Short mmCIF file of C-alpha atoms in Angstrom, two decimals:
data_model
loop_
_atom_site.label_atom_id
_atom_site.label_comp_id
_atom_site.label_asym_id
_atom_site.label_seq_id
_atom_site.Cartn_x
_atom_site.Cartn_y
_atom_site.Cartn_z
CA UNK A 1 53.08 116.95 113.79
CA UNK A 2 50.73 116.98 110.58
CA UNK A 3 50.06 120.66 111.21
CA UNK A 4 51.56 123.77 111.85
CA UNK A 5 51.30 125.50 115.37
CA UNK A 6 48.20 128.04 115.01
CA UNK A 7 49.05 131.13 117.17
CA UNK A 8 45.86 133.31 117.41
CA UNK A 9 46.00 137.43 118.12
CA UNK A 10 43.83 140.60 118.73
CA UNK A 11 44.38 144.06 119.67
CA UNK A 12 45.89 146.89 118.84
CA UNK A 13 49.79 146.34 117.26
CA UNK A 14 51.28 146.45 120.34
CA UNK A 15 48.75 143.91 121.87
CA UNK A 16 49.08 141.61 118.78
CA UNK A 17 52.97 141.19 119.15
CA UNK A 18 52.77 140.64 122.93
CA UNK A 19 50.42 138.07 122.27
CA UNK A 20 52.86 136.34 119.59
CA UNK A 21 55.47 136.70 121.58
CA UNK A 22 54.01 134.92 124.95
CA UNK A 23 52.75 132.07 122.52
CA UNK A 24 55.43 131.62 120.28
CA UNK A 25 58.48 132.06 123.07
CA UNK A 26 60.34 129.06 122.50
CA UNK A 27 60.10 128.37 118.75
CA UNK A 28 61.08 132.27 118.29
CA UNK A 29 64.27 131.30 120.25
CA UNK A 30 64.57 128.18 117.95
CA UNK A 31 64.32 130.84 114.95
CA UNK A 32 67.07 133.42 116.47
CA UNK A 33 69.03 130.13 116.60
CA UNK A 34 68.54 129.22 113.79
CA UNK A 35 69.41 132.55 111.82
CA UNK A 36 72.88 133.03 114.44
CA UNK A 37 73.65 129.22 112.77
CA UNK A 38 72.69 129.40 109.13
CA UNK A 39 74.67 132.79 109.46
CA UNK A 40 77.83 132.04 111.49
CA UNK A 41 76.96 135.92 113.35
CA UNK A 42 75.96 136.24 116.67
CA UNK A 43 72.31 137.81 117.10
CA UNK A 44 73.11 140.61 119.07
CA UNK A 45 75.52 141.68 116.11
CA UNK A 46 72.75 140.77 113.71
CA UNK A 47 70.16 142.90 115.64
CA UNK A 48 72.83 145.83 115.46
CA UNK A 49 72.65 145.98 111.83
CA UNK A 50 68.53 145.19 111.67
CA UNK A 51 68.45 148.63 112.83
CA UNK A 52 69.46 150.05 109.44
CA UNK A 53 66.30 149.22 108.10
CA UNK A 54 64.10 151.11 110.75
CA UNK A 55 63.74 154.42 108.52
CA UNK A 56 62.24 152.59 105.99
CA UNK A 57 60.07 150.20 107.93
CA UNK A 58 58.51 153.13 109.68
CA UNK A 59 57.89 154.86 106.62
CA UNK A 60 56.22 152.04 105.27
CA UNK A 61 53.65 151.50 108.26
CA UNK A 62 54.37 152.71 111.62
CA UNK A 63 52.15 150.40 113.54
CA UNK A 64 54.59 147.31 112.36
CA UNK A 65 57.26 148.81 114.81
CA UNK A 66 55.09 148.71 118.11
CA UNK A 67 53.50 145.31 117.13
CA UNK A 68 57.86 144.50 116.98
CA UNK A 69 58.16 145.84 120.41
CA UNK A 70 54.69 143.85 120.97
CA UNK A 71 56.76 140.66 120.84
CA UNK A 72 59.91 141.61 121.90
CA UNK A 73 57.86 142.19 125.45
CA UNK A 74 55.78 138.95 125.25
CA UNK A 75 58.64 136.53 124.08
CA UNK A 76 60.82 138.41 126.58
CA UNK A 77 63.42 139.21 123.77
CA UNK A 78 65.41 142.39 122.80
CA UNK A 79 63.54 144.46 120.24
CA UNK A 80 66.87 144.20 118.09
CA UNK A 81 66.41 140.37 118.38
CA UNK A 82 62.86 140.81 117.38
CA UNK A 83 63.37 143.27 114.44
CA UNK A 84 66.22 140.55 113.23
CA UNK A 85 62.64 138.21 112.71
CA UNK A 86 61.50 140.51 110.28
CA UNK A 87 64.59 141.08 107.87
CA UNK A 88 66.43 137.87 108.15
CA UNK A 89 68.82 137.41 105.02
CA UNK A 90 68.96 141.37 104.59
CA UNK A 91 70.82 141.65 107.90
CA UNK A 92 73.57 140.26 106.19
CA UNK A 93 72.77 141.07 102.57
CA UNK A 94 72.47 137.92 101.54
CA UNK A 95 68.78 136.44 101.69
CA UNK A 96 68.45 133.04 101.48
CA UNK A 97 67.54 130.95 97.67
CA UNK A 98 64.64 128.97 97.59
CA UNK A 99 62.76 127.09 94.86
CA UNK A 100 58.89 127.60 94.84
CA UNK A 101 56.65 127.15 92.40
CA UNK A 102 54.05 129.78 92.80
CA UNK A 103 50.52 130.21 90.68
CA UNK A 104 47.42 132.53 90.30
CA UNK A 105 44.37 131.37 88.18
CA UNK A 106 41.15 133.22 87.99
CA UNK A 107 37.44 133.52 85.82
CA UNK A 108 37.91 130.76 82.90
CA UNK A 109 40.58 128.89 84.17
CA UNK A 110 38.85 127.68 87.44
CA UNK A 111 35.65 125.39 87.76
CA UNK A 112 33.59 128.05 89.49
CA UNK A 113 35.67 131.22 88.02
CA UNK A 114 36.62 132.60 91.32
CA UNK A 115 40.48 133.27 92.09
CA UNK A 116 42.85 130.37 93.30
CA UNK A 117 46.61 131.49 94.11
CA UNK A 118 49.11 129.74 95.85
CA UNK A 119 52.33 127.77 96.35
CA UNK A 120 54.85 125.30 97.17
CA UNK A 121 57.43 126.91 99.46
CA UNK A 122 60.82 125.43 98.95
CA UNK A 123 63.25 125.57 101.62
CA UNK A 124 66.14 124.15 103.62
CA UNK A 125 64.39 121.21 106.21
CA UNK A 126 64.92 123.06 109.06
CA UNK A 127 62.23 125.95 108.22
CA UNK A 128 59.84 122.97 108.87
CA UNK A 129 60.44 123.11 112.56
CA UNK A 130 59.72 127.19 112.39
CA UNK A 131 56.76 127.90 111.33
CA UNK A 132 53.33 128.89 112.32
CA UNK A 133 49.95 129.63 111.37
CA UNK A 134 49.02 133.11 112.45
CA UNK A 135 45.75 134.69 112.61
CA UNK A 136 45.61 138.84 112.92
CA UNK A 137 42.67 140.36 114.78
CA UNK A 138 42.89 143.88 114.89
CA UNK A 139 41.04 145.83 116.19
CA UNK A 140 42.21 149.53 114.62
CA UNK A 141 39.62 148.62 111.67
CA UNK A 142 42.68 147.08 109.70
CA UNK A 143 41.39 143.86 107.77
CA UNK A 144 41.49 140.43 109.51
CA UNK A 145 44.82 138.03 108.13
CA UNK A 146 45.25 134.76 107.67
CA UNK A 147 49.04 133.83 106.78
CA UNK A 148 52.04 131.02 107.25
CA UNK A 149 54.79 132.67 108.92
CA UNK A 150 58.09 132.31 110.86
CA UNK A 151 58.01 132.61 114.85
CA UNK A 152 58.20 136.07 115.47
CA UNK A 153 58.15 137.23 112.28
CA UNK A 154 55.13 139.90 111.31
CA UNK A 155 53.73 138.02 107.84
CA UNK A 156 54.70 135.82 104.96
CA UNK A 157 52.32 134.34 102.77
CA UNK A 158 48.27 134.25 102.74
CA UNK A 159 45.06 136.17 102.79
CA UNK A 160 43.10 138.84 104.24
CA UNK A 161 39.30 139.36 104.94
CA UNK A 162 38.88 140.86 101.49
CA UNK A 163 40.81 137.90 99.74
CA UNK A 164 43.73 139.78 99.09
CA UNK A 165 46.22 136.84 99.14
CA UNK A 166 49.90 137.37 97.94
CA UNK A 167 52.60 134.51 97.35
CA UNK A 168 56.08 134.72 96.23
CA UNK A 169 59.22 133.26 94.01
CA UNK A 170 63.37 134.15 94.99
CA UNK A 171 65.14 135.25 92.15
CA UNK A 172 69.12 135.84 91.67
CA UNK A 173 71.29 138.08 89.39
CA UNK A 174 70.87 141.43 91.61
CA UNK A 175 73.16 143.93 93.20
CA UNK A 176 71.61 144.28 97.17
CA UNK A 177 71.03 147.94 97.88
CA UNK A 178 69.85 149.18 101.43
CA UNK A 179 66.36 149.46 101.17
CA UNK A 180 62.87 147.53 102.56
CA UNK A 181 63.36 144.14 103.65
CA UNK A 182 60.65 142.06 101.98
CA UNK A 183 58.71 140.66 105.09
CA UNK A 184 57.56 144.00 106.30
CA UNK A 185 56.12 144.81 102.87
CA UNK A 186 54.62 141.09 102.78
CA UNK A 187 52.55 141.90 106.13
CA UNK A 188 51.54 145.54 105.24
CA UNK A 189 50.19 144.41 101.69
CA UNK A 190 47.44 141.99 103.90
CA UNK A 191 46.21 145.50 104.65
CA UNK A 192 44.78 146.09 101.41
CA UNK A 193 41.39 145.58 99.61
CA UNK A 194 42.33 145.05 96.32
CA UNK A 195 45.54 143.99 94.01
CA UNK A 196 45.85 147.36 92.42
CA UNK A 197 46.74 148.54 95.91
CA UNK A 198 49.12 146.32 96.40
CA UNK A 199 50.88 147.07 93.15
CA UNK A 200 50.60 150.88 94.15
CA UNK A 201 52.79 149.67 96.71
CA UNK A 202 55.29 147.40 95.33
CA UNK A 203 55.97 150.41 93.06
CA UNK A 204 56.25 153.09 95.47
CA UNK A 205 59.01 151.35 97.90
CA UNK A 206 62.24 149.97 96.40
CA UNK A 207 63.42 147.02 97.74
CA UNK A 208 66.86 145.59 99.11
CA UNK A 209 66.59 142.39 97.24
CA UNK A 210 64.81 140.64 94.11
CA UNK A 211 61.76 138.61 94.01
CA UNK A 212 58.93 137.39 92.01
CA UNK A 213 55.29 138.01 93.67
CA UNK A 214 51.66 136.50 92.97
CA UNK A 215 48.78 138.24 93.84
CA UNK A 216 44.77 138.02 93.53
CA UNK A 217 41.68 139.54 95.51
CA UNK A 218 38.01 139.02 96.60
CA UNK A 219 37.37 140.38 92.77
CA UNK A 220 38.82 137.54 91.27
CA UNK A 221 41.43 140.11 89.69
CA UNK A 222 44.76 138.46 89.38
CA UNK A 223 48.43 140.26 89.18
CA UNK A 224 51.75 139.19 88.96
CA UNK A 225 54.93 141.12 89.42
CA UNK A 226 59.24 141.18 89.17
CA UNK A 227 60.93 142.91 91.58
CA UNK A 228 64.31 144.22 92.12
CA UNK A 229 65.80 147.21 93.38
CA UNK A 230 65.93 148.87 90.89
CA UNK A 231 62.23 148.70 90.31
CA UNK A 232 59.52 146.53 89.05
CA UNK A 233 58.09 144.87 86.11
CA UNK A 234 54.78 143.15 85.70
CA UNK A 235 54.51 139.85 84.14
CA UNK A 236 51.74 139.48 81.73
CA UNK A 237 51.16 135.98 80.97
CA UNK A 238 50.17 133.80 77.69
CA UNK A 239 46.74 134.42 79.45
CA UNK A 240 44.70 137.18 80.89
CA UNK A 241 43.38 134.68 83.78
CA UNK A 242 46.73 133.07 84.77
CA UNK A 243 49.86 134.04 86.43
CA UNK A 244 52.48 130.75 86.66
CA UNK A 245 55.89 131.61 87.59
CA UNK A 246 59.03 130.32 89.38
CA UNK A 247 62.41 131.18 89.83
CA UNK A 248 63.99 133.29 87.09
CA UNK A 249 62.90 136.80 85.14
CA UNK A 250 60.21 136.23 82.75
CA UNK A 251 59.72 140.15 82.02
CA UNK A 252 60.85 141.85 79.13
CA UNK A 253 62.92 144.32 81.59
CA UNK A 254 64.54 142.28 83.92
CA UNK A 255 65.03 138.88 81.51
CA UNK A 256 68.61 140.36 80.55
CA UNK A 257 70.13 140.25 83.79
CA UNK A 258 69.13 136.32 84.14
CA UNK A 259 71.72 133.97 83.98
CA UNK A 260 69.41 130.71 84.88
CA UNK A 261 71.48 129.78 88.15
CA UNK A 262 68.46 127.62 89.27
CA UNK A 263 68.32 125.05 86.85
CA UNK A 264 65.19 123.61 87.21
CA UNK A 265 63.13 126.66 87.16
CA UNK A 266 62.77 126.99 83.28
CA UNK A 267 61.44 122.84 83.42
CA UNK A 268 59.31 123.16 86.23
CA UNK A 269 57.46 126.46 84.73
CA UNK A 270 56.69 124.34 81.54
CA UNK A 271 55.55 121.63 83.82
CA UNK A 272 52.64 123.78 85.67
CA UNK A 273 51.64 125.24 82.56
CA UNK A 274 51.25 122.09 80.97
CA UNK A 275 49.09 120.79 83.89
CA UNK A 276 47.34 123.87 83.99
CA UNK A 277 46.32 123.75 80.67
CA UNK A 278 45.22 119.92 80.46
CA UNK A 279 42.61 121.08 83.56
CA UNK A 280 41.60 124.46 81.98
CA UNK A 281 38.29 125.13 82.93
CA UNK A 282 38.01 122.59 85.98
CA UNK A 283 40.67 123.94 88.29
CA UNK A 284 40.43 123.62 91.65
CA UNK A 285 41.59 123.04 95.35
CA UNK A 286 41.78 119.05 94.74
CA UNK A 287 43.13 119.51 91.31
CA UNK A 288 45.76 122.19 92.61
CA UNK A 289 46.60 120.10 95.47
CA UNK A 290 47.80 116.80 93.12
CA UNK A 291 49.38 119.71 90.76
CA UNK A 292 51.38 120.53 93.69
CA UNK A 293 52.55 117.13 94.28
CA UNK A 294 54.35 116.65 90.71
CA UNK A 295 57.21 114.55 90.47
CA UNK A 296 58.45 115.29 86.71
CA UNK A 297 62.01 116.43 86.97
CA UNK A 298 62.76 114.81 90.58
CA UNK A 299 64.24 116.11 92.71
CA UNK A 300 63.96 119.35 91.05
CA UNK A 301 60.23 118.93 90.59
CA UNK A 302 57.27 121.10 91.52
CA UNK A 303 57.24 118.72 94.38
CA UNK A 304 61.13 119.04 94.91
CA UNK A 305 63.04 116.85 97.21
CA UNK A 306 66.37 118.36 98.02
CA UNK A 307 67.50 120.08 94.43
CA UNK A 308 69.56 122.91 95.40
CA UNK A 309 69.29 121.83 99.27
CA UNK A 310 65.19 122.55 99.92
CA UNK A 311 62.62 120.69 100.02
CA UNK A 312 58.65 122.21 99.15
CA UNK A 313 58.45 122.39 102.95
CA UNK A 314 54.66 123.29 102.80
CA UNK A 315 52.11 124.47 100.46
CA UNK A 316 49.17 127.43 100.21
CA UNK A 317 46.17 127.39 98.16
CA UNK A 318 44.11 130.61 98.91
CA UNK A 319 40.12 130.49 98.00
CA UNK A 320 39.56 134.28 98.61
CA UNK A 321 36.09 134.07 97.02
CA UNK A 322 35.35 131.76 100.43
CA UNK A 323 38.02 133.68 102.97
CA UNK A 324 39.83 130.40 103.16
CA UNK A 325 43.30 129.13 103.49
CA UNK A 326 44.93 125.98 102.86
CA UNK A 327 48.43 125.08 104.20
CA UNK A 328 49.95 121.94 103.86
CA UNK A 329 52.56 120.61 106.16
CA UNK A 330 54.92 118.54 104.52
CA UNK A 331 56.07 117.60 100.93
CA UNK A 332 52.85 118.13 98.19
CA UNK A 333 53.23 114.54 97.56
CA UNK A 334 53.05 113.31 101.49
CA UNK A 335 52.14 116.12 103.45
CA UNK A 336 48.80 116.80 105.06
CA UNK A 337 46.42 120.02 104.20
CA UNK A 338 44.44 121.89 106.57
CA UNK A 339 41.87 124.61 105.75
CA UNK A 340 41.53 127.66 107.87
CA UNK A 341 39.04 130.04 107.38
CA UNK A 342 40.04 134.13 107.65
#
C-alpha cells in the first residue's frame, strides 16, 4: 500500500470513537497485539495498569474519556484495552526510543514566509502496518484535525483547522514519574488556536516521560519545547524563524542530564541545519521533502535505515497557512507523499 488507511469521523466524542472503532476493528487488534508482543504482558494486565492514568487524563479534557469508550463500543473492545491505545510505553514505564528528525521554519526562512513544520518518524518496521490517517469532525465547536495516528489511538502528529500543527522528538536520561501519558496531551493540543496555548499547556501538566516537541500555527508563529517531568524548557534556536531538533537536550536546563545515548542525533542535527541554511529563503514542501530523504550518515541519517532498530517509517510536512497535510508512507528516500487537506 503507498498510503496510509484514511479513517474519517464526526460527532460528538462518543460518536467519533465509535466511528474509529467500527472502521479501524481489525488493525486496532493488530495494535493490542502488537503492544502484548513488543511488551511480553498480556493486555488485560496492561489495561489494569492504563487505569492509573485516568485522574489525570480526565483532568486534562474530559471528553477524551467518552470518545475512549467511543471506540471501545465500535471496535467491540474493553475500554481498558482501548485506554492501553492511548498510553502505550507508560503502561509499563518504559516508552519506546525512536529517532526522528523533526523541524519548524517560518517568515524568512520559507519561499512564501508562511510556517512549514514537520518530520520523519523513526520507528521499529512494524509501526508501518499500524497506522492511519484520521480526520476529526466534531461537532461540539472543537476545531477540525487532521493527524497520523495509531489504530485506536486518540492523536499523534498533525494539524488543526487553525494550523496549529505539533510534531515531536524521544529523548532519554529521565527518571519516569506517574503523570500524563503523552498521546492524550498530543490530541488535546489540536484543540487550540494558537502555539502560545499550547505552551500554556505543556507547562501546566507534568508529564510521565521526556520528549522534545515542534510546534507552529495559522500565524506563522513557531515554538519549540524540552520536556521532562520535571518540567519544561524552551529551545530558542540560532534563529528567530527556525526550530531544528532531534534526539538529545539542546536547552540550557535539561543539557546536563544528557549523556548522548543516540549517537547519531548530534550528526544528523548539523546535517538539517546545514541543508536548511544552503535553501534559506526558498524553503518549501519539494525542498523539505528531498531534505527528508538525506542519506549523510547512513543508516543513521535523516533518512535512517535501521540505526538503533527504526526506520523513518513515514514523514509530515504541515502547510498550516493552506490547512494542509502531507504524510508520506515509506522511507523519505522511497516512500510516496499524499496531501490531505484539514
Amino acid at each position: 500500500m503507498q498510503t496510509f488507511p484514511l479513517v474519517r469521523v464526526r460527532g460528538t466524542a462518543r460518536q467519533m470513537g465509535i466511528q474509529h472503532g467500527e472502521q479501524a476493528a481489525s488493525l486496532i487488534e493488530r495494535y493490542l497485539r502488537w503492544i502484548e508482543k513488543s511488551t511480553g504482558l498480556d493486555r488485560d494486565a496492561l489495561g489494569q495498569r492504563a487505569r492509573a492514568f485516568l485522574p489525570f487524563i480526565e483532568s486534562l479534557n474530559p471528553l477524551l474519556l467518552n470518545e475512549i469508550r467511543g471506540i471501545a463500543e465500535g471496535a467491540s473492545i474493553s475500554f481498558e484495552h482501548a485506554l492501553l491505545c492511548q498510553v502505550r510505553g507508560e503502561a509499563i514505564r518504559a516508552p519506546l526510543s525512536d529517532g526522528c528528525t523533526a523541524f519548524a521554519l517560518t517568515r524568512s526562512a520559507t519561499v512564501d514566509g508562511h510556517a512549514l513544520a514537520g518530520q520523519n518518524q523513526d520507528l521499529p518496521l512494524e509501526f508501518s502496518d499500524l497506522g492511519i490517517v484520521l480526520h476529526i469532525e466534531p461537532t461540539d465547536g472543537r476545531p477540525r484535525v487532521l493527524t497520523f495516528t495509531f489504530a485506536g489511538q486518540l492523536g499523534y502528529m498533525g494539524t488543526n483547522e487553525h494550523g496549529v500543527s505539533h510534531f515531536a522528538n524521544g529523548l532519554a536520561d529521565y527518571e519516569w514519574k506517574l503523570g500524563l501519558p503523552h498521546y492524550p496531551l498530543k490530541r488535546t493540543l489540536f484543540e487550540q488556536r494558537d502555539v502560545a496555548s499550547c505552551l500554556q499547556i505543556v507547562e501546566k501538566h507534568h508529564m510521565c516521560s521526556a520528549a522534545n516537541m515542534v510546534f507552529c500555527d495559522g500565524n506563522d508563529d513557531i515554538a519549540d519545547v524540552e520536556i521532562r517531568p520535571e518540567g519544561i524548557a524552551l529551545f530558542e534556536d540560532d534563529h528567530t524563524d527556525k526550530r531544528l531538533h532531534t534526539n538529545h537536550y539542546i536547552t540550557e536546563r535539561f543539557s546536563p542530564f544528557e549523556t548522548h545515548g543516540t549517537a547519531d542525533s548530534a550528526p544528523r542535527i548539523r546535517r538539517i541545519r546545514q541543508l536548511v541554511s544552503e535553501h534559506w529563503g526558498q524553503l518549501d514542501v519539494e525542498l523539505i521533502k528531498k531534505i527528508l530523504a538525506d542519506h549523510e550518515g547512513d543508516p543513521g541519517a535523516i533518512c535512517r535505515h535501521g540505526a538503533g532498530g527504526t526506520h523513518s517509517i513515514c514523514g509530515y510536512i504541515a502547510e498550516p497557512a493552506r490547512g494542509r497535510l502531507h504524510v508520506r508512507r515509506g522511507h523519505g528516500c522511497t516512500g510516496t507523499w499524499t496531501a490531505y487537506e484539514v
